[in-house]
Short mmCIF file of C-alpha atoms in Angstrom, two decimals:
data_model
loop_
_atom_site.label_atom_id
_atom_site.label_comp_id
_atom_site.label_asym_id
_atom_site.label_seq_id
_atom_site.Cartn_x
_atom_site.Cartn_y
_atom_site.Cartn_z
CA MET K 1034 -29.35 7.57 -54.42
CA THR K 1035 -26.94 6.84 -57.19
CA GLU K 1036 -29.22 6.93 -60.27
CA ASP K 1037 -29.48 9.73 -62.70
CA ILE K 1038 -32.71 11.75 -62.69
CA TYR K 1039 -34.28 12.55 -66.05
CA ILE K 1040 -37.03 15.07 -66.42
CA LEU K 1041 -39.32 15.16 -69.40
CA ASP K 1042 -40.45 18.48 -70.49
CA GLN K 1043 -43.67 18.95 -72.42
CA LYS K 1044 -42.10 18.54 -75.80
CA ASN K 1045 -40.97 15.00 -74.54
CA SER K 1046 -37.35 15.90 -74.78
CA ILE K 1047 -35.10 14.51 -72.30
CA LYS K 1048 -33.04 16.73 -70.10
CA THR K 1049 -30.49 15.57 -67.59
CA GLU K 1050 -30.79 17.27 -64.29
CA GLU K 1051 -27.86 17.70 -61.84
CA PRO K 1052 -28.37 16.00 -58.54
CA ILE K 1053 -29.43 18.42 -55.81
CA ALA K 1054 -27.01 19.31 -53.07
CA SER K 1055 -28.21 16.77 -50.50
CA GLU K 1056 -27.77 14.03 -53.06
CA LYS K 1057 -24.24 15.26 -53.94
CA ALA K 1058 -23.36 15.05 -50.20
CA VAL K 1059 -24.62 11.42 -50.04
CA GLN K 1060 -22.62 10.57 -53.16
CA ALA K 1061 -19.56 12.17 -51.82
CA GLU K 1062 -19.96 10.38 -48.53
CA ARG K 1063 -20.18 7.06 -50.41
CA THR K 1064 -17.17 7.77 -52.56
CA ARG K 1065 -15.00 9.05 -49.77
CA LEU K 1066 -12.07 6.75 -48.88
CA PRO K 1067 -12.24 5.49 -45.30
CA GLU K 1068 -9.94 7.34 -42.92
CA MET K 1069 -6.93 5.35 -41.84
CA PRO K 1070 -7.00 4.68 -38.11
CA ALA K 1071 -4.30 6.26 -36.05
CA ALA K 1072 -1.29 4.24 -35.35
CA VAL K 1073 -1.94 1.91 -32.50
CA PRO K 1074 1.06 1.47 -30.28
CA VAL K 1075 2.34 -2.07 -30.18
CA PRO K 1076 3.26 -3.13 -26.65
CA GLU K 1077 6.72 -4.19 -26.14
CA PRO K 1078 7.08 -8.03 -25.61
CA VAL K 1079 6.96 -8.94 -21.98
CA GLU K 1080 10.05 -10.94 -20.91
CA ILE K 1081 8.98 -14.19 -19.37
CA LYS K 1082 11.29 -14.93 -16.37
CA LYS K 1083 12.49 -18.40 -16.61
CA ALA K 1084 12.82 -20.37 -13.41
CA LYS K 1085 16.44 -20.71 -12.36
CA GLU K 1086 17.94 -24.25 -12.95
CA PHE K 1087 20.30 -25.93 -10.46
CA THR K 1088 22.60 -28.88 -10.68
CA TYR K 1089 22.57 -30.95 -7.60
CA LEU K 1090 23.20 -34.41 -6.06
CA GLY K 1091 20.34 -36.70 -5.16
CA GLU K 1092 16.73 -36.98 -6.40
CA ASN K 1093 14.99 -34.78 -3.76
CA ASN K 1094 12.32 -37.50 -3.18
CA LYS K 1095 11.66 -36.23 0.35
CA TYR K 1096 12.04 -32.45 -0.58
CA PHE K 1097 14.96 -32.22 1.84
CA LEU K 1098 17.52 -29.58 0.59
CA ILE K 1099 21.01 -29.42 1.97
CA LEU K 1100 23.26 -26.51 1.10
CA ILE K 1101 26.96 -26.63 1.36
CA ASN K 1102 29.71 -24.26 0.29
CA ASP K 1103 32.52 -26.02 -1.38
CA THR K 1104 34.84 -23.63 -3.24
CA LYS K 1105 37.20 -26.37 -4.39
CA ASN K 1106 34.69 -28.85 -5.90
CA ARG K 1107 31.80 -28.41 -8.39
CA GLU K 1108 29.43 -30.43 -6.15
CA ILE K 1109 30.84 -31.87 -3.01
CA SER K 1110 34.12 -33.50 -1.97
CA SER K 1111 34.11 -37.21 -1.47
CA LEU K 1112 34.97 -36.85 2.23
CA HIS K 1113 32.05 -34.32 2.87
CA LYS K 1114 29.66 -36.54 0.80
CA GLU K 1115 30.64 -39.63 2.75
CA THR K 1116 30.25 -37.89 6.12
CA LEU K 1117 26.94 -36.26 5.19
CA LEU K 1118 25.46 -39.55 3.82
CA LYS K 1119 26.49 -41.23 7.27
CA ILE K 1120 24.49 -38.52 9.12
CA MET K 1121 21.58 -38.83 6.86
CA SER K 1122 21.49 -42.69 6.93
CA ALA K 1123 21.29 -42.39 10.77
CA LYS K 1124 18.12 -40.47 10.17
CA GLY K 1125 16.88 -43.15 7.74
CA LEU K 1126 17.47 -41.03 4.69
CA GLU K 1127 19.36 -41.93 1.55
CA LEU K 1128 20.91 -39.83 -1.26
CA ARG K 1129 17.84 -40.27 -3.39
CA ASP K 1130 15.76 -38.59 -0.61
CA LEU K 1131 17.87 -35.49 -0.63
CA ALA K 1132 19.02 -32.74 -2.81
CA ILE K 1133 22.61 -31.50 -2.08
CA LEU K 1134 23.55 -28.16 -3.64
CA ASN K 1135 26.81 -26.42 -3.62
CA VAL K 1136 25.92 -22.68 -3.31
CA ASP K 1137 29.47 -21.76 -4.45
CA GLN K 1138 28.21 -22.51 -8.02
CA TYR K 1139 25.29 -19.96 -7.78
CA PRO K 1140 26.54 -16.73 -6.30
CA ASP K 1141 23.22 -14.74 -6.69
CA MET K 1142 20.55 -17.30 -5.79
CA ASN K 1143 17.94 -16.63 -3.06
CA ILE K 1144 15.46 -18.59 -0.91
CA SER K 1145 12.57 -17.90 -3.39
CA GLU K 1146 14.37 -19.57 -6.30
CA LEU K 1147 15.37 -22.49 -4.13
CA LYS K 1148 11.82 -22.99 -2.88
CA GLU K 1149 10.54 -22.68 -6.36
CA PHE K 1150 12.85 -25.13 -7.91
CA PHE K 1151 13.17 -27.77 -5.14
CA SER K 1152 9.74 -27.46 -3.49
CA CYS K 1153 11.64 -28.12 -0.30
CA SER K 1154 9.94 -28.52 3.01
CA LYS K 1155 13.24 -28.88 4.99
CA LEU K 1156 16.46 -26.93 4.46
CA VAL K 1157 19.82 -27.41 6.16
CA LEU K 1158 22.58 -24.80 5.75
CA PHE K 1159 26.03 -26.19 6.43
CA GLY K 1160 28.40 -23.39 7.37
CA ILE K 1161 26.39 -20.80 5.29
CA ASN K 1162 25.21 -17.45 6.49
CA PRO K 1163 21.48 -17.45 5.95
CA GLN K 1164 21.61 -13.93 4.47
CA ARG K 1165 23.65 -15.46 1.58
CA ILE K 1166 20.35 -16.73 0.18
CA ALA K 1167 18.30 -13.69 1.29
CA LEU K 1168 16.93 -15.33 4.49
CA PRO K 1169 16.32 -13.19 7.52
CA GLY K 1170 18.78 -13.68 10.36
CA ILE K 1171 18.08 -17.05 11.93
CA SER K 1172 19.83 -18.53 14.94
CA SER K 1173 22.62 -20.95 14.50
CA ASN K 1174 21.86 -24.54 15.61
CA LYS K 1175 18.14 -23.88 16.15
CA VAL K 1176 15.31 -25.01 13.94
CA GLU K 1177 13.15 -22.12 12.57
CA ASN K 1178 10.46 -21.81 10.02
CA HIS K 1179 10.27 -19.48 7.08
CA ALA K 1180 7.69 -19.48 4.30
CA ASN K 1181 6.58 -22.97 5.23
CA VAL K 1182 10.14 -24.23 5.07
CA LYS K 1183 11.76 -25.86 8.16
CA LEU K 1184 15.26 -24.30 8.41
CA PHE K 1185 18.32 -25.43 10.19
CA SER K 1186 21.57 -23.45 10.01
CA THR K 1187 24.54 -25.21 11.48
CA PHE K 1188 28.31 -25.64 11.32
CA SER K 1189 30.20 -26.42 8.23
CA ILE K 1190 30.94 -30.15 7.58
CA ASP K 1191 34.65 -29.36 7.95
CA GLU K 1192 33.97 -27.96 11.50
CA MET K 1193 32.05 -31.09 12.56
CA ILE K 1194 34.69 -33.42 11.24
CA SER K 1195 37.44 -31.60 13.33
CA ASP K 1196 35.33 -30.93 16.51
CA VAL K 1197 33.39 -33.67 18.12
CA THR K 1198 31.65 -31.18 20.42
CA LYS K 1199 30.18 -29.37 17.40
CA LYS K 1200 29.27 -32.76 15.84
CA LYS K 1201 27.36 -33.68 18.98
CA GLU K 1202 25.61 -30.32 19.27
CA PHE K 1203 24.57 -30.64 15.58
CA TRP K 1204 23.32 -34.22 15.98
CA ALA K 1205 21.21 -33.41 19.00
CA ILE K 1206 19.16 -31.09 16.78
CA MET K 1207 19.34 -32.98 13.50
CA LYS K 1208 17.94 -36.27 14.85
CA GLU K 1209 14.69 -34.29 15.66
CA PHE K 1210 14.71 -32.29 12.45
#
């Protein structure tokens, strides 16, 4: 209650009466300022990890990723590119079907990043240790599977250019890959 109470005595004089204790408590409760809530900790912003970007040759139309390690060129030397495209054309593939990536340009990449970016179903490593991209040890010149990706780790392109035996060993597996 917030109204004043007036009592009339027998002489019809008006007396103002103080509110009783319970009414004072109600009035005090109504006029009390609301308590400020305790400081709520604001969570720190979560860093959204951006997918790694790669610069590569080809259009990756067949999700066929080829990894090379060329320390002298940003992408691939013209001789290696010509050799590689001759091999792939014998399999019925063109540059637009492939993605050719020079791992020398990406020192700390791994298979998960490659798979996420390229969505590759086939991966050939030319002269690259599989552990370089965080793959478990896989046999050289043998087709294996890892996380739904068909893998083939083989000789470097330079080794195949200079050694016909290695080229034949490589081709025997690649034509079925």
